[in-house]
Coordinates of C-alpha atoms in Angstrom, one line a residue:
X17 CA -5.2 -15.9 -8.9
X18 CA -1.9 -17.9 -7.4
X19 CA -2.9 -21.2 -7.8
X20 CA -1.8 -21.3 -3.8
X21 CA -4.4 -19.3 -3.0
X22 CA -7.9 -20.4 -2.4
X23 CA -11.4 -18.4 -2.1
X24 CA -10.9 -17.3 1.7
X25 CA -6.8 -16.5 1.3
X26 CA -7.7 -14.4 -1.5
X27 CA -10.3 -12.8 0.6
X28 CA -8.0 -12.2 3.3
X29 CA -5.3 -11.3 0.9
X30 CA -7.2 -8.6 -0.5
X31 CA -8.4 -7.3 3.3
X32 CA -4.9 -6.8 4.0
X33 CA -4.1 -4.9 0.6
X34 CA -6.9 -2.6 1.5
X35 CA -5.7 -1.9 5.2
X36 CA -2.2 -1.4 4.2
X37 CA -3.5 1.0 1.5
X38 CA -5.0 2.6 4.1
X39 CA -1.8 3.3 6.0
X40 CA 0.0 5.0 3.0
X41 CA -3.0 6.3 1.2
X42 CA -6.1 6.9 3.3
X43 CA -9.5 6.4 1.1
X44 CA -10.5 9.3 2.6
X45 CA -7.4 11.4 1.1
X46 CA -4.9 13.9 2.3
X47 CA -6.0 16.2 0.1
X48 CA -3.3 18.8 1.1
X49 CA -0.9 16.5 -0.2
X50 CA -2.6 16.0 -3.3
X51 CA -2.9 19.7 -3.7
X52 CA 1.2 20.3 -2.6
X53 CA 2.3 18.4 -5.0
X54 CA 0.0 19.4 -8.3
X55 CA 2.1 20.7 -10.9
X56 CA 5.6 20.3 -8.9
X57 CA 8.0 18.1 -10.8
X58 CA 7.8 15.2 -11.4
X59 CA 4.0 15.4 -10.0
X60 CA 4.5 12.7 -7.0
X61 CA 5.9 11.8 -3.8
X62 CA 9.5 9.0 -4.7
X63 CA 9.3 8.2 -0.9
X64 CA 5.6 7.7 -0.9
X65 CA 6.5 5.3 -3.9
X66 CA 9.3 3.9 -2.1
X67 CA 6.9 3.1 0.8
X68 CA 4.8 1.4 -1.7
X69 CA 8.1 -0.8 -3.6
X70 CA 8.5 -1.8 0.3
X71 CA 4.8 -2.6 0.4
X72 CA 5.8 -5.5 -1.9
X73 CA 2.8 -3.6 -4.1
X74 CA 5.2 -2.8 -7.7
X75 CA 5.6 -6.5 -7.7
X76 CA 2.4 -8.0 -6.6
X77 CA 1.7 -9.4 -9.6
X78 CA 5.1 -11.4 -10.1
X79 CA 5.8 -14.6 -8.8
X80 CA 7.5 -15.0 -5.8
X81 CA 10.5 -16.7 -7.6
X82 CA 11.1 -13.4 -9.1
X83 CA 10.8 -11.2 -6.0
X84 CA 6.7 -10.4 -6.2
X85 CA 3.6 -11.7 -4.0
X86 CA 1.8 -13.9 -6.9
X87 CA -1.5 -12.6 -6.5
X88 CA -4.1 -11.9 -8.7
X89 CA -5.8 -9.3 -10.6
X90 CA -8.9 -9.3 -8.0
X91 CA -6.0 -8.2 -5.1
X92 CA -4.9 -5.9 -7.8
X93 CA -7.5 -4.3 -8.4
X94 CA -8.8 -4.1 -5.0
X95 CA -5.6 -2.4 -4.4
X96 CA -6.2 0.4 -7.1
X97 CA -9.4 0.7 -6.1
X98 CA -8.1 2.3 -2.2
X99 CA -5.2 4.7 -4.4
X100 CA -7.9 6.2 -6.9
X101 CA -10.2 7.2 -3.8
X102 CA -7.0 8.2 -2.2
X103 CA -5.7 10.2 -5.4
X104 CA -2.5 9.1 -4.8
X105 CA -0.7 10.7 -7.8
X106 CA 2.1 8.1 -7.9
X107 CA 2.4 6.1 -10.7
X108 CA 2.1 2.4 -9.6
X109 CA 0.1 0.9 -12.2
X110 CA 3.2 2.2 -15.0
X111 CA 5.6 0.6 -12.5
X112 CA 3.8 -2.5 -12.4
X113 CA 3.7 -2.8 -16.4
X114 CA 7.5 -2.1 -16.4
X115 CA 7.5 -4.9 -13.9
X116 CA 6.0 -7.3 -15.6
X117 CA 7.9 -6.5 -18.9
X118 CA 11.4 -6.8 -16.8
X119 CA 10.3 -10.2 -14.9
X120 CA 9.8 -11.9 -18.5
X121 CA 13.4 -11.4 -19.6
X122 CA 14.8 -11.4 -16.3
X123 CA 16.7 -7.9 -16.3
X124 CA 17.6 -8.3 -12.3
X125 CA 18.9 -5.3 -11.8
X126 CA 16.8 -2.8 -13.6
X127 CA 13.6 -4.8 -11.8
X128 CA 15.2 -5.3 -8.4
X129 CA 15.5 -1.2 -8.5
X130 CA 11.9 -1.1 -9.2
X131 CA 10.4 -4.0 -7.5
X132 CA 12.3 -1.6 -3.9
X133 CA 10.6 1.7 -4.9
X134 CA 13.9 2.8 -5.4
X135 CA 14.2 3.7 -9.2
X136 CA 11.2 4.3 -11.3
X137 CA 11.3 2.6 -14.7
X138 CA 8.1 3.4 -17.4
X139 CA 7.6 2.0 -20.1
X140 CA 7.4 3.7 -23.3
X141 CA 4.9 1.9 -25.2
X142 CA 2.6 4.8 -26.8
X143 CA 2.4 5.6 -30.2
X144 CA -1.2 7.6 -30.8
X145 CA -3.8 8.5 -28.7
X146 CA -6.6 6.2 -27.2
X147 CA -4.6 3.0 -27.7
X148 CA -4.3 0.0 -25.7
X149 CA -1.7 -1.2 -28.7
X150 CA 2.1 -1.2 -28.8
X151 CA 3.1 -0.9 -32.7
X152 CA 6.8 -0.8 -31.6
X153 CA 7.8 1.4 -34.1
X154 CA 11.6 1.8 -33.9
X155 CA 11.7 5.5 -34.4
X156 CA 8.1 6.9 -33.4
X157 CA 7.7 8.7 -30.6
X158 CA 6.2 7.5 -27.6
X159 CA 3.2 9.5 -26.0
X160 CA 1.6 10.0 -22.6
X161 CA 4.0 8.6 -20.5
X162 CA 2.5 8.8 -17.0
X163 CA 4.8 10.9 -14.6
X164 CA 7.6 10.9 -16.9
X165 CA 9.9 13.8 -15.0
X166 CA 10.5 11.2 -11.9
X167 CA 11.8 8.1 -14.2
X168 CA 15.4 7.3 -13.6
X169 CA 14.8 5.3 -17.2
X170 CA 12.4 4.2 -19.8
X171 CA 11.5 0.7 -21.1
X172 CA 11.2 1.5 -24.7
X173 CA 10.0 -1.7 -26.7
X174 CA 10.5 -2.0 -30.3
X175 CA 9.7 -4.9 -33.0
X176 CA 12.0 -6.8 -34.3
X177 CA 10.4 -9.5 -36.6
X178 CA 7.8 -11.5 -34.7
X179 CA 8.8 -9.7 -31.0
X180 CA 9.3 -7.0 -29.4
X181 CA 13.3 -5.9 -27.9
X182 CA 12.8 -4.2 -24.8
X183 CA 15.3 -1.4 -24.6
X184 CA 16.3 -0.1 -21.6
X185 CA 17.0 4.2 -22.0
X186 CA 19.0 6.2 -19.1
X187 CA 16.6 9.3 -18.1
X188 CA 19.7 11.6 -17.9
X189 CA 20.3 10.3 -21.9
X190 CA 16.8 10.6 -22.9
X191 CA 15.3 13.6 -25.1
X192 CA 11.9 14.2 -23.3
X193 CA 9.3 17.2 -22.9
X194 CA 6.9 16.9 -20.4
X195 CA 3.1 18.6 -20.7
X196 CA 0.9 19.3 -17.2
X197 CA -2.3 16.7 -16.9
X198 CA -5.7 18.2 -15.3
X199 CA -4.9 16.8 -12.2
X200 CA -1.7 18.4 -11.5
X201 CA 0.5 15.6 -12.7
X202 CA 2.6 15.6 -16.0
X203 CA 2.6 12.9 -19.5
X204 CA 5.8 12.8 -21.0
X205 CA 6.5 12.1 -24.6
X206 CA 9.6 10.6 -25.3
X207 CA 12.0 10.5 -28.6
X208 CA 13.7 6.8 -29.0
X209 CA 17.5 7.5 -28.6
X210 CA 20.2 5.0 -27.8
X211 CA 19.4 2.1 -25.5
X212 CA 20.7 -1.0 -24.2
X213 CA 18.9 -4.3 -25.6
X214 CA 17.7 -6.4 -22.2
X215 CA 15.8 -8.7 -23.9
X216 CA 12.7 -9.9 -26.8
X217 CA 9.7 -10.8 -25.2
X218 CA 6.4 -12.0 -27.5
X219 CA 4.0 -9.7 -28.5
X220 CA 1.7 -11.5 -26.0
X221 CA 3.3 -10.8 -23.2
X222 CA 3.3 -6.8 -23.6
X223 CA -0.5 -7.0 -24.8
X224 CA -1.4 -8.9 -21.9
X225 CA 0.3 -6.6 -19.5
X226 CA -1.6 -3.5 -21.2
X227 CA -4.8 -5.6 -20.2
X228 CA -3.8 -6.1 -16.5
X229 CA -2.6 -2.5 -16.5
X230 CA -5.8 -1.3 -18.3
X231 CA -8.1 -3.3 -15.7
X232 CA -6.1 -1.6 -13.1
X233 CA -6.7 1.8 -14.4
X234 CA -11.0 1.1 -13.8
X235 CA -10.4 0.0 -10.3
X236 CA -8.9 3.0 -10.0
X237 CA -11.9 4.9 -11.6
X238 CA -13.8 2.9 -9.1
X239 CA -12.3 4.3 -6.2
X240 CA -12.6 7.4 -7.7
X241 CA -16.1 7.6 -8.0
X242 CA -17.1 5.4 -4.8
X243 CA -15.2 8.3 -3.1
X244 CA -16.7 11.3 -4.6
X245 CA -20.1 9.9 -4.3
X246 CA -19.0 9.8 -0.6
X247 CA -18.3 13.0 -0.5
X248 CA -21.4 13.9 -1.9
X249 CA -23.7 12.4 -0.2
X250 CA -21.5 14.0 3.4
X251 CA -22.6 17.2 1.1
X252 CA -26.5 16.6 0.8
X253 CA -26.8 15.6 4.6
X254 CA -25.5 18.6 6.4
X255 CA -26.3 21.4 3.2
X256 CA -28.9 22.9 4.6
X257 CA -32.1 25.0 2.6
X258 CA -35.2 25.8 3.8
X259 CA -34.4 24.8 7.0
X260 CA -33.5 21.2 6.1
X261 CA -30.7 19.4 4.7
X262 CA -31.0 19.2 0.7
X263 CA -30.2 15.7 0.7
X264 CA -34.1 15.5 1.8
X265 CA -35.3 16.8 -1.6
X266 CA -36.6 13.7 -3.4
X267 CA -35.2 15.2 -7.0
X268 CA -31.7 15.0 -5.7
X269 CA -32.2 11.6 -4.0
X270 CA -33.5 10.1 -7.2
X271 CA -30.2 11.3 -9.1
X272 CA -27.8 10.3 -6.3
X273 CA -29.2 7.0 -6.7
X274 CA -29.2 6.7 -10.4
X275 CA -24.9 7.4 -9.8
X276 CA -25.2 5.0 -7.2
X277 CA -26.1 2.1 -9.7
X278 CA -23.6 3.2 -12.1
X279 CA -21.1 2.4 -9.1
X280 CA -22.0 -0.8 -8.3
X281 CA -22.3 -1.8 -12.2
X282 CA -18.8 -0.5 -12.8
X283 CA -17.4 -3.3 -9.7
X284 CA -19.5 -5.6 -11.2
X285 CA -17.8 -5.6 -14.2
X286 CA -14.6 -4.5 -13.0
X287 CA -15.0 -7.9 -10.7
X288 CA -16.0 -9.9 -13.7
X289 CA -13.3 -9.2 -15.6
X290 CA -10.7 -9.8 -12.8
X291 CA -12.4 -13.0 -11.9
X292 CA -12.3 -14.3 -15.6
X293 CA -8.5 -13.6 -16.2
X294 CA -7.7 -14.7 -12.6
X295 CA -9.2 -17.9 -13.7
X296 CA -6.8 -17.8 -16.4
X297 CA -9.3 -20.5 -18.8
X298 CA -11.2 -18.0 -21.0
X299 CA -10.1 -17.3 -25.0
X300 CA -8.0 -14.2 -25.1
X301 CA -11.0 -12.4 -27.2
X302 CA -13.3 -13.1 -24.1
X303 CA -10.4 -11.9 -21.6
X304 CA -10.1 -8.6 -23.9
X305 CA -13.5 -8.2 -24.9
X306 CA -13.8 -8.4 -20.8
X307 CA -11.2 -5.8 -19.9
X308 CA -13.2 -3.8 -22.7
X309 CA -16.2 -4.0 -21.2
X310 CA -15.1 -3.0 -17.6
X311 CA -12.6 0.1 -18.8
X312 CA -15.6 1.4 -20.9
X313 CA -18.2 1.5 -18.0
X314 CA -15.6 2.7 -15.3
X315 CA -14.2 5.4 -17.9
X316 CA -18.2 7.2 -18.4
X317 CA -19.4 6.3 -15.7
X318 CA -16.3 7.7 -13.1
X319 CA -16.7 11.0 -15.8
X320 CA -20.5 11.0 -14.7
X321 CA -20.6 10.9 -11.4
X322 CA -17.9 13.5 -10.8
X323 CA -19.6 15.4 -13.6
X324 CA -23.3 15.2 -11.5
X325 CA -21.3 15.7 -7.9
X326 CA -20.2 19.1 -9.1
X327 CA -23.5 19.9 -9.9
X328 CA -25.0 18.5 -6.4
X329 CA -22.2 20.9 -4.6
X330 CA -24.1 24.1 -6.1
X331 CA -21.6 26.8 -7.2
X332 CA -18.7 25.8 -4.4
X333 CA -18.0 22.9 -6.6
X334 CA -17.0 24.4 -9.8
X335 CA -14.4 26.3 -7.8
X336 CA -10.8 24.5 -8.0
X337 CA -10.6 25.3 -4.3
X338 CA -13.0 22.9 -3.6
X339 CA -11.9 19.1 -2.7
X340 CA -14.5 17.5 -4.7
X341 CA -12.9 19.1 -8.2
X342 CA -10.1 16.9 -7.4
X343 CA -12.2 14.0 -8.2
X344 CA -13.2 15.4 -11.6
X345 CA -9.9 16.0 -12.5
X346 CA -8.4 12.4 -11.9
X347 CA -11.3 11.2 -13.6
X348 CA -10.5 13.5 -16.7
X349 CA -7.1 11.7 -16.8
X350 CA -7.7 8.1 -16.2
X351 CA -10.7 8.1 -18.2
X352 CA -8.5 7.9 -21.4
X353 CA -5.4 5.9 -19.9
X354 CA -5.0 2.3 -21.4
X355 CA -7.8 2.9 -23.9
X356 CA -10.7 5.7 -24.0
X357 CA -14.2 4.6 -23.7
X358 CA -15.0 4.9 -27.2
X359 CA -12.3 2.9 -28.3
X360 CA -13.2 0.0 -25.4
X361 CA -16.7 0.2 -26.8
X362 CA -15.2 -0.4 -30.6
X363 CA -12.9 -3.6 -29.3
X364 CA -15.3 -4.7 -27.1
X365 CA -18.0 -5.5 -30.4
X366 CA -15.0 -6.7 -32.2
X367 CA -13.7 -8.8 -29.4
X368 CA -17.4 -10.0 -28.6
X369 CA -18.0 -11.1 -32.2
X370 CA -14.5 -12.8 -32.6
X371 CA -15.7 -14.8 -29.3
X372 CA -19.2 -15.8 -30.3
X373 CA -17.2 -17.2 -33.6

């Protein structure tokens, strides 16, 4: 959290967040659009992520002396929170990592670009599945690149003795293959070619912006789920049987309850975490054993509730024309962005015994 910025700012901060959130991507979501622009290169809407580059929302977690808002993770992930209920399939949380990347070795022009919505810079960081690890591995090529076809260029970092050179790679230059995602959108995997050197930053500084981006990624499995279970419940109330609504039956009330606690434990967590490296105080193997903690409960327990809502639409919701298999699908996706849940659960118990060291 900005040092500038106490309890009730934050709070008010965040309100706002959510309310413009609302105005570009309604919680409720257009699901036509969604559905439009599934399996279209590149996958997303570039003036719907322009809107959000105006939004001052790429570079929300910069300082303000480098163009951002200098908020925190909590606004953050209140933020991603409103575009995973949304869907929106635009790829801020990628952005936001290239951001951060670009702000530490002050590469003006590539960031200004991105910090307007205008270009789209990812970075490249990838190098096997499940990972929340940059090797840097000069020649390996980098996996799951969110939304790769709508990149004007990649951030490809790369060790060189005890950092990492950022290099900066033209699109048009780059040798890429994209593969379709579940929910419409595209990965990209990306062989190293000839970039420009914009900098060496610490390895610290990328892993901590793969924290922030992975804590991002379970708000956004938050919103997810909150949404679907919204959904559902809309479902159970006017489904009628027997000549009442289905929602009355107490065996389906007792298991939209037990998805309701798994809800509020993922914000819990998710809030914990934020709070903790807002706070900024706490040994990196508490902030990561943290992070761990919140990705691994957002990741089964967003796969679970979309999983159970299915079920609790009866055979309509096993059909891909129904809205609430959209849900599922995003979930499928994120789940095993910035780290799976089985390999947050391994970190975490490493992490937890590092701490208690």
């Amino acid at each position: 959290m900005s040092a500038a910025l106490d309890n009730d700012e934050l709070a008010e901060a965040t309100r706002l967040l959510r309310e413009s959130a609302a105005g570009i991507a309604p919680r409720g979501g257009d699901r036509r659009r969604v559905r439009a622009l599934r399996f279209q290169p590149p996958g997303f809407d570039p003036a719907l992520l322009r809107a959000m580059g105006e939004q001052g929302w790429i570079g929300l977690r910069l300082p303000e002396e480098k163009g951002g808002a200098g908020l925190g993770l909590t606004a953050l992930c209140a933020l991603a929170e409103e575009l995973g209920a949304a869907l929106a399939p635009e790829p801020l949380i990628p952005a936001m990592l290239s951001a951060a990347l670009l702000a530490a070795v002050d590469a003006e022009a590539p960031l200004d670009g991105l910090l307007s919505g205008e270009a789209l810079v990812l970075t490249a960081w990838q190098e096997a599945p499940s990972a929340l690890a940059a090797p840097g591995t000069a020649e390996a090529p980098r996996l799951f690149i969110p939304q790769a076809g709508g990149a004007s260029a990649f951030l490809v970092p790369v060790r060189q003795g005890d950092g990492m050179a950022l290099l900066l790679q033209p699109a048009e230059s780059a040798e890429l293959s994209l593969q379709k995602t579940q929910d419409g959108g595209f990965f990209g995997t990306l062989r190293p070619g000839s970039g420009t050197p914009i900098g060496t930053v610490s390895p610290g500084i990328l892993a901590d912006a793969l924290e922030e981006a992975a804590l991002a990624t379970a708000a956004s499995l938050l919103g997810v789920m909150d949404q679907t279970f919204t959904l559902t419940l809309d479902y159970l109330r006017t489904r009628q049987q027997f000549g009442r609504p289905i929602g009355s039956f107490q065996a389906l009330q007792h298991r939209a309850a037990d998805l309701q606690i798994q809800i509020a434990l993922s914000r819990a967590s998710i809030a914990a975490a934020a709070a903790l490296l807002d706070e900024g105080q706490a040994p990196r193997a508490e902030r990561r054993a943290a992070v761990s903690r919140a990705k691994a409960r957002a990741s089964d327990a967003a796969m679970l509730v979309t999983r159970q809502a299915i079920q609790l639409h009866g055979g309509i919701g096993y059909t891909d024309e129904a809205d609430i298999s959209l849900y599922l699908r995003k979930a499928m996706v994120l789940a095993s962005q910035f780290g799976s849940a089985a390999m947050h659960r391994r970190r975490f118990a490493e992490e937890a015994r590092e701490d208690e060291a």
